[in-house]
Amino acid sequence: MPELPEVEVVRAGLAPAVTGARVAAVDVLDARALTRHDAASGDFESLVTGARIEAAVRRGKFLWMPIGVDRAIVGHLGMSGQLLLRTPDHPGDDRHARIRLHLDHPEHGELRIDFVDQRTFGSLAVDRLVPTADGEVAGFSAGVTGPWAGTIPAQVSHIARDPLDPAFDDRAFLDALARRASGVKRVLLDQGLVSGVGNIYADEALWAVRLHGEQPASSLTRRRGRELLAAVRDVLGKALAEGGTSFDAQYVNVNGASGYFAQSLNAYGRAGLPCPRCGTPMVRESFMNRSSHRCPRCQRLRMPRQPASA
Ligand SMILES: [Zn+2]
């Protein structure tokens, strides 16, 4: 499942091609790829056809492209959705292609975006843009701005800011940690509190600060909470930097699914392999229908210190 760094690679690849482009035509090849589109707001094809795309914006792992000032095309990538940039002569025989947007760009000419999804959990939608709750810029658009900047698609407005967002509220995050008795990994995956962190980067950040994922969030000191947040930022930043180098200048084949960061993982997917810090074999444990990976020595569950008895 794509997390923040993978989606940012997609966004950065799409941005130069879509910003300022006009949608010349739309092919909906599989209507299941519009399950998140509310038909009551209008027909997807007619809303998109002729529209000018203003930017490619991301919050956490959600991506949208404002069209005009009050609507956006929202990409829900699901488990396997991809937005692939194609030249117009690229063969159109991809059997997993669900929707095609034919673009006309003032500098780059004709281009095509294929929404490709091996499974069908992903969706595109046209959605209303609503003002952000905190009045700040809604998401990351690499400095491209416009009247839409302080607005967010209604479908995405419940998603919290991601930790790389300059408007992310550290204090509110640390306060929330202190209030929650659930395991700290579960809290990291709560997209309503902090977005963009999925299973992979949660395991990596927890390994970095030697925390067990089941450690109750409320048992962390403020200092440990800050260390964890710094580790999350560090891991996301490193993954972004690696993704960025792999995909730099590769704007005709945007593909966020490759495992370019895999060689840098310390915990995720390393069950049975030695912990890079202490050499103890790493373990895999089931977690919310998925797996957690940790070092049984460095990342022990620690009982909250009992108050000293009088
Ligand atoms: Zn270890």
Tab-separated table of C-alpha atoms and ligand atoms in Angstrom:
chain	number	residue	atom	x	y	z
A	1	MET	CA	0.000	0.000	0.000
A	2	PRO	CA	1.450	3.373	-0.927
A	3	GLU	CA	2.478	5.595	1.970
A	4	LEU	CA	3.524	9.240	1.958
A	5	PRO	CA	6.892	8.857	0.163
A	6	GLU	CA	5.430	6.713	-2.623
A	7	VAL	CA	2.548	9.130	-3.189
A	8	GLU	CA	4.901	12.107	-3.145
A	9	VAL	CA	6.953	10.448	-5.886
A	10	VAL	CA	3.762	10.161	-7.926
A	11	ARG	CA	2.763	13.764	-7.173
A	12	ALA	CA	6.183	15.144	-8.075
A	13	GLY	CA	6.168	13.174	-11.309
A	14	LEU	CA	2.699	14.311	-12.307
A	15	ALA	CA	3.047	17.968	-11.312
A	16	PRO	CA	4.987	19.306	-14.308
A	17	ALA	CA	2.711	17.480	-16.726
A	18	VAL	CA	-0.656	18.372	-15.221
A	19	THR	CA	-0.119	21.909	-13.930
A	20	GLY	CA	-1.742	24.216	-16.448
A	21	ALA	CA	-2.949	21.345	-18.632
A	22	ARG	CA	-6.470	21.143	-19.976
A	23	VAL	CA	-8.385	17.859	-19.982
A	24	ALA	CA	-9.224	17.262	-23.625
A	25	ALA	CA	-11.126	13.994	-23.159
A	26	VAL	CA	-11.860	11.291	-20.605
A	27	ASP	CA	-12.286	7.544	-21.096
A	28	VAL	CA	-13.949	5.680	-18.261
A	29	LEU	CA	-13.046	2.072	-19.035
A	30	ASP	CA	-14.298	0.616	-15.752
A	31	ALA	CA	-17.026	2.383	-13.779
A	32	ARG	CA	-15.886	0.628	-10.576
A	33	ALA	CA	-12.977	3.090	-10.557
A	34	LEU	CA	-15.507	5.837	-9.839
A	35	THR	CA	-16.976	4.328	-6.665
A	36	ARG	CA	-15.821	7.344	-4.628
A	37	HIS	CA	-17.316	9.781	-7.118
A	38	ASP	CA	-20.646	11.195	-5.974
A	39	ALA	CA	-22.769	11.154	-9.116
A	40	ALA	CA	-25.188	13.616	-7.485
A	41	SER	CA	-22.574	16.343	-7.985
A	42	GLY	CA	-22.561	15.657	-11.717
A	43	ASP	CA	-21.216	13.246	-14.236
A	44	PHE	CA	-17.428	12.615	-13.834
A	45	GLU	CA	-16.701	12.908	-17.545
A	46	SER	CA	-18.590	16.180	-17.985
A	47	LEU	CA	-17.096	17.734	-14.841
A	48	VAL	CA	-13.562	16.905	-15.936
A	49	THR	CA	-13.696	17.416	-19.689
A	50	GLY	CA	-12.447	20.877	-20.625
A	51	ALA	CA	-11.250	21.651	-17.090
A	52	ARG	CA	-7.859	23.226	-16.472
A	53	ILE	CA	-5.747	21.428	-13.865
A	54	GLU	CA	-4.182	23.957	-11.489
A	55	ALA	CA	-1.676	21.805	-9.555
A	56	ALA	CA	-0.926	18.404	-8.053
A	57	VAL	CA	-1.402	18.544	-4.273
A	58	ARG	CA	-0.776	15.926	-1.581
A	59	ARG	CA	-1.654	15.501	2.065
A	60	GLY	CA	-0.316	12.271	3.569
A	61	LYS	CA	-1.097	9.631	0.972
A	62	PHE	CA	-3.973	11.534	-0.623
A	63	LEU	CA	-3.464	13.276	-3.911
A	64	TRP	CA	-5.695	15.784	-5.640
A	65	MET	CA	-5.643	18.087	-8.629
A	66	PRO	CA	-7.670	21.298	-8.268
A	67	ILE	CA	-9.766	22.122	-11.320
A	68	GLY	CA	-10.936	25.724	-11.199
A	69	VAL	CA	-11.351	27.227	-7.736
A	70	ASP	CA	-13.928	25.002	-6.092
A	71	ARG	CA	-13.432	21.427	-7.293
A	72	ALA	CA	-10.666	18.860	-7.557
A	73	ILE	CA	-9.979	15.466	-9.083
A	74	VAL	CA	-9.153	13.263	-6.075
A	75	GLY	CA	-7.071	10.109	-6.409
A	76	HIS	CA	-7.792	7.335	-3.920
A	77	LEU	CA	-5.003	4.929	-4.781
A	78	GLY	CA	-6.234	2.139	-2.499
A	79	MET	CA	-3.975	-0.907	-2.354
A	80	SER	CA	-2.620	-0.912	-5.876
A	81	GLY	CA	-3.829	2.160	-7.770
A	82	GLN	CA	-1.340	4.070	-9.891
A	83	LEU	CA	-1.536	7.272	-11.870
A	84	LEU	CA	0.769	6.724	-14.822
A	85	LEU	CA	1.856	9.477	-17.120
A	86	ARG	CA	1.962	8.367	-20.733
A	87	THR	CA	2.773	9.858	-24.075
A	88	PRO	CA	-0.276	9.824	-26.374
A	89	ASP	CA	1.278	7.084	-28.539
A	90	HIS	CA	1.763	4.729	-25.573
A	91	PRO	CA	-0.093	1.456	-26.287
A	92	GLY	CA	-3.572	1.532	-24.822
A	93	ASP	CA	-3.780	-2.193	-24.178
A	94	ASP	CA	-3.150	-2.181	-20.419
A	95	ARG	CA	-5.921	-4.411	-19.146
A	96	HIS	CA	-5.786	-2.850	-15.674
A	97	ALA	CA	-6.313	0.688	-17.003
A	98	ARG	CA	-9.582	1.955	-15.507
A	99	ILE	CA	-9.710	5.629	-16.469
A	100	ARG	CA	-7.750	7.683	-18.977
A	101	LEU	CA	-7.396	11.456	-18.927
A	102	HIS	CA	-6.202	12.929	-22.215
A	103	LEU	CA	-4.403	16.194	-21.498
A	104	ASP	CA	-3.322	19.108	-23.574
A	105	HIS	CA	-0.444	21.004	-21.975
A	106	PRO	CA	0.630	24.450	-23.232
A	107	GLU	CA	4.321	23.455	-23.187
A	108	HIS	CA	4.420	19.662	-23.266
A	109	GLY	CA	1.646	19.128	-25.793
A	110	GLU	CA	-0.538	16.055	-25.617
A	111	LEU	CA	-0.163	13.725	-22.654
A	112	ARG	CA	-2.218	11.021	-21.043
A	113	ILE	CA	-2.759	9.969	-17.457
A	114	ASP	CA	-3.816	6.375	-17.002
A	115	PHE	CA	-5.393	5.412	-13.704
A	116	VAL	CA	-4.306	1.791	-13.497
A	117	ASP	CA	-5.427	-0.534	-10.719
A	118	GLN	CA	-4.715	-4.260	-10.564
A	119	ARG	CA	-7.394	-4.671	-7.983
A	120	THR	CA	-10.321	-2.321	-7.882
A	121	PHE	CA	-10.116	-0.737	-4.467
A	122	GLY	CA	-8.873	2.569	-5.834
A	123	SER	CA	-11.024	5.328	-7.278
A	124	LEU	CA	-10.951	8.735	-8.872
A	125	ALA	CA	-13.580	11.300	-7.969
A	126	VAL	CA	-14.462	14.915	-8.571
A	127	ASP	CA	-15.081	16.523	-5.221
A	128	ARG	CA	-15.890	19.943	-3.778
A	129	LEU	CA	-13.065	21.966	-2.267
A	130	VAL	CA	-13.857	23.205	1.251
A	131	PRO	CA	-11.783	25.536	3.469
A	132	THR	CA	-9.236	23.811	5.725
A	133	ALA	CA	-10.189	23.610	9.404
A	134	ASP	CA	-7.113	25.550	10.543
A	135	GLY	CA	-7.118	28.043	7.663
A	136	GLU	CA	-3.638	26.974	6.582
A	137	VAL	CA	-2.491	25.706	3.183
A	138	ALA	CA	-4.118	22.300	2.690
A	139	GLY	CA	-1.261	20.211	1.410
A	140	PHE	CA	2.045	20.012	-0.391
A	141	SER	CA	2.246	21.370	-3.921
A	142	ALA	CA	5.950	22.304	-4.173
A	143	GLY	CA	5.279	26.026	-4.131
A	144	VAL	CA	2.638	26.040	-6.892
A	145	THR	CA	-0.186	28.085	-5.451
A	146	GLY	CA	-3.530	29.655	-6.240
A	147	PRO	CA	-6.884	30.560	-4.725
A	148	TRP	CA	-7.471	26.828	-4.053
A	149	ALA	CA	-4.463	26.537	-1.688
A	150	GLY	CA	-6.441	27.001	1.545
A	151	THR	CA	-9.061	24.448	0.512
A	152	ILE	CA	-9.209	20.660	0.613
A	153	PRO	CA	-11.482	18.114	-1.051
A	154	ALA	CA	-14.394	17.371	1.309
A	155	GLN	CA	-13.575	13.630	1.061
A	156	VAL	CA	-10.081	14.273	2.434
A	157	SER	CA	-10.878	16.952	5.013
A	158	HIS	CA	-11.020	14.465	7.922
A	159	ILE	CA	-7.460	13.337	7.139
A	160	ALA	CA	-4.918	14.888	9.499
A	161	ARG	CA	-1.868	16.738	8.257
A	162	ASP	CA	1.232	14.649	7.697
A	163	PRO	CA	4.350	15.147	9.821
A	164	LEU	CA	6.289	16.762	6.964
A	165	ASP	CA	3.609	19.446	6.590
A	166	PRO	CA	4.861	22.818	7.947
A	167	ALA	CA	1.417	23.351	9.511
A	168	PHE	CA	1.495	20.002	11.370
A	169	ASP	CA	0.717	20.730	15.030
A	170	ASP	CA	3.386	18.942	17.116
A	171	ARG	CA	1.815	19.936	20.395
A	172	ALA	CA	-1.621	18.595	19.446
A	173	PHE	CA	0.002	15.306	18.369
A	174	LEU	CA	1.940	14.961	21.639
A	175	ASP	CA	-1.190	15.815	23.629
A	176	ALA	CA	-3.096	13.108	21.759
A	177	LEU	CA	-0.369	10.540	22.495
A	178	ALA	CA	-0.644	11.344	26.188
A	179	ARG	CA	-4.403	10.783	26.130
A	180	ARG	CA	-4.489	7.460	24.285
A	181	ALA	CA	-4.119	4.148	26.050
A	182	SER	CA	-3.879	2.126	22.826
A	183	GLY	CA	-0.595	0.847	21.421
A	184	VAL	CA	1.615	3.518	19.945
A	185	LYS	CA	1.735	1.859	16.511
A	186	ARG	CA	-2.037	1.947	16.272
A	187	VAL	CA	-1.927	5.657	17.097
A	188	LEU	CA	0.669	6.279	14.364
A	189	LEU	CA	-1.613	4.626	11.817
A	190	ASP	CA	-4.618	6.741	12.814
A	191	GLN	CA	-5.016	8.953	9.725
A	192	GLY	CA	-7.290	11.272	11.682
A	193	LEU	CA	-4.379	12.138	13.975
A	194	VAL	CA	-1.361	11.964	11.695
A	195	SER	CA	-1.461	10.997	8.030
A	196	GLY	CA	0.951	9.419	5.601
A	197	VAL	CA	2.398	6.819	7.976
A	198	GLY	CA	1.520	3.223	7.122
A	199	ASN	CA	2.735	-0.142	8.299
A	200	ILE	CA	6.228	0.093	6.794
A	201	TYR	CA	7.265	3.495	8.076
A	202	ALA	CA	5.602	2.948	11.467
A	203	ASP	CA	7.749	-0.176	11.989
A	204	GLU	CA	10.844	1.707	10.877
A	205	ALA	CA	10.237	4.681	13.182
A	206	LEU	CA	9.449	2.427	16.172
A	207	TRP	CA	12.654	0.469	15.563
A	208	ALA	CA	14.656	3.700	15.357
A	209	VAL	CA	13.519	4.825	18.816
A	210	ARG	CA	13.430	1.301	20.339
A	211	LEU	CA	9.719	1.266	21.028
A	212	HIS	CA	7.395	-1.750	21.055
A	213	GLY	CA	4.340	-1.057	18.901
A	214	GLU	CA	2.011	-2.204	21.673
A	215	GLN	CA	3.532	0.201	24.166
A	216	PRO	CA	0.580	2.285	25.410
A	217	ALA	CA	0.896	5.731	23.842
A	218	SER	CA	-0.070	7.347	27.132
A	219	SER	CA	2.923	5.701	28.867
A	220	LEU	CA	5.406	7.664	26.747
A	221	THR	CA	7.033	10.678	28.298
A	222	ARG	CA	6.814	13.937	26.362
A	223	ARG	CA	10.462	13.520	25.454
A	224	ARG	CA	9.894	10.005	24.057
A	225	GLY	CA	6.916	11.300	22.104
A	226	ARG	CA	9.084	13.988	20.554
A	227	GLU	CA	11.770	11.418	19.727
A	228	LEU	CA	9.175	9.251	18.025
A	229	LEU	CA	7.833	12.147	15.961
A	230	ALA	CA	11.388	13.070	14.952
A	231	ALA	CA	12.007	9.437	13.928
A	232	VAL	CA	8.839	9.382	11.816
A	233	ARG	CA	9.990	12.540	10.040
A	234	ASP	CA	13.462	11.147	9.569
A	235	VAL	CA	12.240	7.872	8.052
A	236	LEU	CA	9.763	9.607	5.738
A	237	GLY	CA	12.376	12.156	4.715
A	238	LYS	CA	14.952	9.486	3.872
A	239	ALA	CA	12.447	7.456	1.871
A	240	LEU	CA	11.440	10.610	0.009
A	241	ALA	CA	15.041	11.465	-0.767
A	242	GLU	CA	15.673	7.995	-2.208
A	243	GLY	CA	12.434	7.952	-4.151
A	244	GLY	CA	13.217	11.423	-5.387
A	245	THR	CA	16.565	10.428	-6.800
A	246	SER	CA	15.211	7.285	-8.491
A	247	PHE	CA	12.395	9.125	-10.154
A	248	ASP	CA	13.945	12.496	-10.818
A	249	ALA	CA	13.349	13.697	-14.374
A	250	GLN	CA	11.404	10.550	-15.150
A	251	TYR	CA	8.194	12.239	-15.862
A	252	VAL	CA	6.811	10.130	-18.644
A	253	ASN	CA	6.482	7.001	-16.564
A	254	VAL	CA	5.351	7.922	-13.098
A	255	ASN	CA	5.142	4.787	-11.017
A	256	GLY	CA	4.971	4.820	-7.251
A	257	ALA	CA	4.977	1.082	-6.684
A	258	SER	CA	8.593	0.064	-6.911
A	259	GLY	CA	10.613	-1.063	-3.911
A	260	TYR	CA	13.455	1.413	-4.203
A	261	PHE	CA	13.545	2.064	-0.450
A	262	ALA	CA	13.540	-1.628	0.422
A	263	GLN	CA	17.301	-1.925	0.758
A	264	SER	CA	17.277	0.764	3.451
A	265	LEU	CA	14.702	-0.873	5.723
A	266	ASN	CA	15.887	-1.787	9.212
A	267	ALA	CA	12.792	-3.562	10.525
A	268	TYR	CA	9.969	-3.996	8.038
A	269	GLY	CA	10.076	-7.318	6.181
A	270	ARG	CA	13.172	-8.471	8.086
A	271	ALA	CA	11.726	-11.295	10.198
A	272	GLY	CA	14.492	-13.793	11.074
A	273	LEU	CA	17.270	-11.437	9.944
A	274	PRO	CA	19.611	-9.879	12.500
A	275	CYS	CA	18.641	-6.547	14.020
A	276	PRO	CA	21.000	-4.011	12.382
A	277	ARG	CA	21.675	-2.572	15.854
A	278	CYS	CA	22.151	-5.568	18.147
A	279	GLY	CA	22.171	-8.667	15.921
A	280	THR	CA	19.171	-10.360	17.583
A	281	PRO	CA	16.908	-12.057	15.012
A	282	MET	CA	13.955	-9.803	14.224
A	283	VAL	CA	10.418	-11.108	14.739
A	284	ARG	CA	7.169	-10.718	12.875
A	285	GLU	CA	3.904	-10.512	14.784
A	286	SER	CA	0.366	-10.219	13.502
A	287	PHE	CA	-1.128	-6.763	13.752
A	288	MET	CA	-4.536	-5.578	12.461
A	289	ASN	CA	-4.659	-8.191	9.646
A	290	ARG	CA	-1.089	-7.314	8.750
A	291	SER	CA	2.322	-7.788	10.339
A	292	SER	CA	4.571	-5.890	12.673
A	293	HIS	CA	8.319	-6.318	12.582
A	294	ARG	CA	10.517	-5.561	15.577
A	295	CYS	CA	13.646	-6.496	17.453
A	296	PRO	CA	12.686	-8.506	20.543
A	297	ARG	CA	15.710	-7.166	22.382
A	298	CYS	CA	15.773	-3.462	21.464
A	299	GLN	CA	12.000	-3.014	21.387
A	300	ARG	CA	10.580	-4.484	24.576
A	301	LEU	CA	7.226	-3.707	26.060
A	302	ARG	CA	7.866	-1.634	29.163
A	303	MET	CA	5.387	-1.378	31.931
A	304	PRO	CA	4.657	2.173	32.974
A	305	ARG	CA	6.613	3.067	36.077
A	306	GLN	CA	4.449	2.737	39.155
A	307	PRO	CA	4.307	5.730	41.423
A	308	ALA	CA	6.569	5.165	44.452
A	309	SER	CA	4.547	3.824	47.334
A	310	ALA	CA	4.370	6.087	50.323
B	1	ZN	ZN	18.016	-5.034	18.296
